[in-house]
Amino acid sequence: MSHTGKFIVLEGGEGAGKSTHARAVKDWLEQRGREVVLTREPGGSPLAEAIRGVVLGDWPEGMDATTEALLIFAARAAHLHALIRPALAQGKDVVCDRFVDASYAYQGAGRGLGGATIAGLESLTLGSLRPDLVLLLDIDPQQGLQRAKRRGEENRFEAETLEFMSRVRDEYLRRARAEPERYAVIDAAQPQQQVAVDLLRVLEARL
Ligand code: TYD
């Protein structure tokens, strides 16, 4: 499927600083005269945000990995329908804080559902649509979890173990290495200003 707008995604483990840098990417594009939609997953549309509340909620019976994955992909389908596909079709750029790579990393690797299961859900939900550029903010899980804790708004994922977060990180890096033309890895352990410099350098080179 062809689209005229650029689809740019920020990914990374907990505490990598995606949200801050997503705004910087939006600003950079707007300074170049682009119309930009800034959004996030899970969520990004009213229905998808409602599903986000369910996914991140603490349920008495817990949440098994399959339920989690299906809910996240349901939110993604709603988000694609309501916001992402229309925006790209209108020639707008979409900057998204997390997308399908997070499902490979968190549900596929972290929860152990495996890449083939995620690939099936991806093909159902996305068809042939893929982000044009994935900016991976890479950080050591220990450092990332510390940062996330300092921020103080802990969700179910931020309460996960270091082992879980290491699987998440490894899967992100593996995917980035497998498709270097579509991914850029940025060292998010650096001071925020240096991360921003690296990020803008990638945008200058790739877009
Ligand atoms: P997010 O709002 O990006 O949280 P944070 O900014 O604290 O990293 O995402 C909320 C959580 O959802 C995050 O901990 C990771 C999880 N998640 C998945 O497990 N799979 C997915 O496909 C997505 C998009 C998010």
Short mmCIF file of C-alpha atoms and ligand atoms in Angstrom, two decimals:
data_model
loop_
_atom_site.label_atom_id
_atom_site.label_comp_id
_atom_site.label_asym_id
_atom_site.label_seq_id
_atom_site.Cartn_x
_atom_site.Cartn_y
_atom_site.Cartn_z
CA MET A 1 0.00 0.00 0.00
CA SER A 2 1.41 3.39 -0.94
CA HIS A 3 1.06 6.49 1.16
CA THR A 4 2.34 10.00 0.65
CA GLY A 5 2.99 11.04 4.25
CA LYS A 6 5.94 9.64 6.18
CA PHE A 7 5.26 7.19 8.99
CA ILE A 8 7.87 7.59 11.72
CA VAL A 9 7.91 5.53 14.92
CA LEU A 10 9.86 5.93 18.16
CA GLU A 11 10.60 2.77 20.10
CA GLY A 12 12.55 1.77 23.17
CA GLY A 13 12.33 0.17 26.58
CA GLU A 14 11.03 1.84 29.71
CA GLY A 15 12.61 5.19 30.56
CA ALA A 16 14.21 5.67 27.13
CA GLY A 17 12.62 9.12 26.72
CA LYS A 18 10.48 8.42 23.65
CA SER A 19 7.70 10.87 24.43
CA THR A 20 10.05 13.86 24.76
CA HIS A 21 11.87 13.02 21.56
CA ALA A 22 8.66 12.30 19.63
CA ARG A 23 7.75 15.96 20.12
CA ALA A 24 11.19 16.99 18.83
CA VAL A 25 10.67 14.89 15.69
CA LYS A 26 7.30 16.54 15.15
CA ASP A 27 8.84 20.01 15.54
CA TRP A 28 11.63 19.15 13.09
CA LEU A 29 9.13 18.04 10.43
CA GLU A 30 6.89 21.06 10.96
CA GLN A 31 9.85 23.38 10.56
CA ARG A 32 10.20 21.83 7.10
CA GLY A 33 6.63 22.69 6.21
CA ARG A 34 5.16 19.24 6.84
CA GLU A 35 1.77 18.67 8.45
CA VAL A 36 2.33 16.27 11.33
CA VAL A 37 0.10 14.09 13.48
CA LEU A 38 1.72 13.10 16.79
CA THR A 39 0.21 10.02 18.36
CA ARG A 40 1.00 7.02 20.58
CA GLU A 41 0.29 3.35 21.20
CA PRO A 42 -1.45 1.66 22.78
CA GLY A 43 -4.00 4.40 22.16
CA GLY A 44 -4.12 7.34 19.78
CA SER A 45 -7.88 7.42 19.11
CA PRO A 46 -10.81 7.46 21.56
CA LEU A 47 -11.54 3.74 21.16
CA ALA A 48 -7.86 2.78 21.21
CA GLU A 49 -7.27 4.90 24.32
CA ALA A 50 -10.16 3.07 26.03
CA ILE A 51 -8.45 -0.24 25.20
CA ARG A 52 -5.18 1.21 26.53
CA GLY A 53 -6.89 1.71 29.89
CA VAL A 54 -7.85 -1.97 29.88
CA VAL A 55 -4.35 -3.12 28.85
CA LEU A 56 -2.53 -1.08 31.48
CA GLY A 57 -5.11 -1.75 34.20
CA ASP A 58 -4.53 -4.02 37.16
CA TRP A 59 -7.10 -6.81 36.97
CA PRO A 60 -7.89 -9.14 39.88
CA GLU A 61 -7.27 -12.20 37.68
CA GLY A 62 -4.14 -10.74 36.06
CA MET A 63 -3.79 -10.69 32.28
CA ASP A 64 -2.43 -13.56 30.22
CA ALA A 65 -0.11 -12.85 27.31
CA THR A 66 -2.65 -13.75 24.61
CA THR A 67 -5.29 -11.39 26.00
CA GLU A 68 -2.66 -8.66 26.23
CA ALA A 69 -1.51 -9.15 22.64
CA LEU A 70 -5.04 -9.29 21.21
CA LEU A 71 -6.07 -6.13 23.06
CA ILE A 72 -2.98 -4.26 21.89
CA PHE A 73 -3.61 -5.30 18.30
CA ALA A 74 -7.31 -4.40 18.63
CA ALA A 75 -6.23 -0.93 19.80
CA ARG A 76 -3.81 -0.79 16.87
CA ALA A 77 -6.53 -1.70 14.35
CA ALA A 78 -8.79 1.04 15.74
CA HIS A 79 -5.93 3.54 15.69
CA LEU A 80 -5.01 2.68 12.10
CA HIS A 81 -8.63 3.03 11.01
CA ALA A 82 -9.39 6.27 12.84
CA LEU A 83 -6.13 8.17 12.55
CA ILE A 84 -3.02 6.69 10.95
CA ARG A 85 -4.30 5.56 7.55
CA PRO A 86 -6.44 8.68 6.92
CA ALA A 87 -3.57 10.99 7.90
CA LEU A 88 -1.02 9.25 5.66
CA ALA A 89 -3.51 9.18 2.79
CA GLN A 90 -3.93 12.96 3.16
CA GLY A 91 -0.17 13.39 2.87
CA LYS A 92 0.37 14.14 6.54
CA ASP A 93 3.34 12.70 8.38
CA VAL A 94 2.56 10.50 11.37
CA VAL A 95 4.94 10.39 14.34
CA CYS A 96 3.96 7.55 16.66
CA ASP A 97 5.29 6.83 20.16
CA ARG A 98 5.55 3.01 19.89
CA PHE A 99 4.00 0.77 17.23
CA VAL A 100 4.21 -2.85 16.11
CA ASP A 101 7.88 -3.35 17.05
CA ALA A 102 6.79 -2.95 20.67
CA SER A 103 4.55 -5.99 20.21
CA TYR A 104 7.47 -8.07 18.88
CA ALA A 105 9.61 -6.88 21.80
CA TYR A 106 7.13 -6.96 24.72
CA GLN A 107 4.59 -9.64 23.74
CA GLY A 108 6.72 -11.73 21.35
CA ALA A 109 10.00 -11.75 23.28
CA GLY A 110 9.15 -10.37 26.74
CA ARG A 111 6.02 -12.48 27.28
CA GLY A 112 7.30 -15.31 25.11
CA LEU A 113 4.48 -15.50 22.54
CA GLY A 114 7.11 -15.70 19.79
CA GLY A 115 7.69 -13.78 16.60
CA ALA A 116 5.50 -15.98 14.39
CA THR A 117 2.40 -15.25 16.49
CA ILE A 118 3.07 -11.52 16.36
CA ALA A 119 3.75 -11.69 12.62
CA GLY A 120 0.32 -13.27 12.14
CA LEU A 121 -1.41 -10.51 14.09
CA GLU A 122 0.68 -7.92 12.26
CA SER A 123 -0.36 -9.17 8.86
CA LEU A 124 -4.04 -9.24 9.91
CA THR A 125 -3.92 -5.73 11.34
CA LEU A 126 -1.48 -3.86 9.12
CA GLY A 127 -1.74 -5.56 5.75
CA SER A 128 1.34 -4.27 3.94
CA LEU A 129 1.67 -1.00 5.85
CA ARG A 130 5.05 -0.58 7.62
CA PRO A 131 6.67 2.45 9.24
CA ASP A 132 9.08 4.28 6.94
CA LEU A 133 11.53 4.88 9.77
CA VAL A 134 11.81 3.40 13.26
CA LEU A 135 13.95 5.37 15.72
CA LEU A 136 15.07 2.95 18.41
CA LEU A 137 16.09 4.72 21.63
CA ASP A 138 18.30 2.05 23.10
CA ILE A 139 19.08 1.99 26.81
CA ASP A 140 20.37 -0.53 29.31
CA PRO A 141 17.26 -1.93 31.06
CA GLN A 142 18.60 -1.24 34.54
CA GLN A 143 19.19 2.41 33.75
CA GLY A 144 15.86 2.70 31.92
CA LEU A 145 13.83 1.15 34.74
CA GLN A 146 15.54 3.48 37.21
CA ARG A 147 14.58 6.50 35.13
CA ALA A 148 11.01 5.25 34.73
CA LYS A 149 10.73 4.74 38.49
CA ARG A 150 12.03 8.26 39.17
CA ARG A 151 9.23 9.53 36.93
CA GLY A 152 6.94 7.82 39.44
CA GLU A 153 4.02 6.71 37.24
CA GLU A 154 4.59 2.99 37.28
CA ASN A 155 2.45 0.80 35.00
CA ARG A 156 2.37 -3.02 34.76
CA PHE A 157 5.28 -3.04 32.33
CA GLU A 158 7.52 -0.76 34.35
CA ALA A 159 7.06 -3.19 37.25
CA GLU A 160 8.55 -6.02 35.09
CA THR A 161 11.84 -7.74 35.88
CA LEU A 162 15.23 -6.92 34.42
CA GLU A 163 15.17 -10.27 32.61
CA PHE A 164 11.94 -9.29 30.88
CA MET A 165 13.40 -5.91 29.89
CA SER A 166 16.57 -7.54 28.59
CA ARG A 167 14.51 -9.75 26.28
CA VAL A 168 12.64 -6.64 25.12
CA ARG A 169 15.87 -4.80 24.39
CA ASP A 170 17.49 -7.73 22.58
CA GLU A 171 14.47 -8.16 20.32
CA TYR A 172 14.41 -4.46 19.43
CA LEU A 173 18.13 -4.57 18.57
CA ARG A 174 17.74 -7.79 16.59
CA ARG A 175 14.97 -6.27 14.48
CA ALA A 176 16.99 -3.10 13.92
CA ARG A 177 20.02 -5.09 12.77
CA ALA A 178 17.89 -7.16 10.39
CA GLU A 179 16.57 -4.10 8.52
CA PRO A 180 19.12 -1.28 8.89
CA GLU A 181 17.55 0.81 6.12
CA ARG A 182 14.28 1.12 8.07
CA TYR A 183 15.73 1.43 11.60
CA ALA A 184 18.13 3.78 13.36
CA VAL A 185 19.53 2.91 16.78
CA ILE A 186 20.23 5.86 19.07
CA ASP A 187 22.11 5.60 22.36
CA ALA A 188 19.51 6.84 24.85
CA ALA A 189 21.83 6.52 27.85
CA GLN A 190 23.45 9.80 26.80
CA PRO A 191 22.27 13.13 28.22
CA GLN A 192 18.94 14.12 26.69
CA GLN A 193 20.47 16.96 24.66
CA GLN A 194 22.95 14.63 22.97
CA VAL A 195 20.17 12.14 22.20
CA ALA A 196 18.29 14.99 20.53
CA VAL A 197 21.37 15.90 18.45
CA ASP A 198 21.80 12.28 17.31
CA LEU A 199 18.12 12.02 16.50
CA LEU A 200 18.07 15.15 14.34
CA ARG A 201 21.19 13.92 12.57
CA VAL A 202 19.34 10.72 11.65
CA LEU A 203 16.35 12.71 10.40
CA GLU A 204 18.62 14.94 8.25
CA ALA A 205 20.27 11.87 6.74
CA ARG A 206 17.19 9.71 6.21
CA LEU A 207 14.29 12.00 5.36
P1 TYD B 1 3.97 3.84 26.75
O1 TYD B 1 2.84 4.78 26.86
O2 TYD B 1 4.93 4.07 25.63
O3 TYD B 1 4.73 3.84 28.14
P2 TYD B 1 6.14 4.45 28.50
O4 TYD B 1 6.18 5.83 27.92
O5 TYD B 1 6.08 4.43 30.00
O6 TYD B 1 7.16 3.55 27.93
O7 TYD B 1 3.44 2.35 26.63
C1 TYD B 1 2.74 1.75 27.70
C2 TYD B 1 3.18 0.33 27.84
O8 TYD B 1 2.64 -0.51 26.82
C3 TYD B 1 4.69 0.17 27.76
O9 TYD B 1 5.15 -0.19 29.03
C4 TYD B 1 4.92 -0.95 26.78
C5 TYD B 1 3.57 -1.52 26.50
N1 TYD B 1 3.36 -1.94 25.08
C6 TYD B 1 3.42 -3.29 24.77
O10 TYD B 1 3.66 -4.13 25.63
N2 TYD B 1 3.18 -3.69 23.48
C7 TYD B 1 2.91 -2.81 22.48
O11 TYD B 1 2.70 -3.21 21.31
C8 TYD B 1 2.85 -1.41 22.82
C9 TYD B 1 2.54 -0.41 21.75
C10 TYD B 1 3.09 -1.03 24.14
#
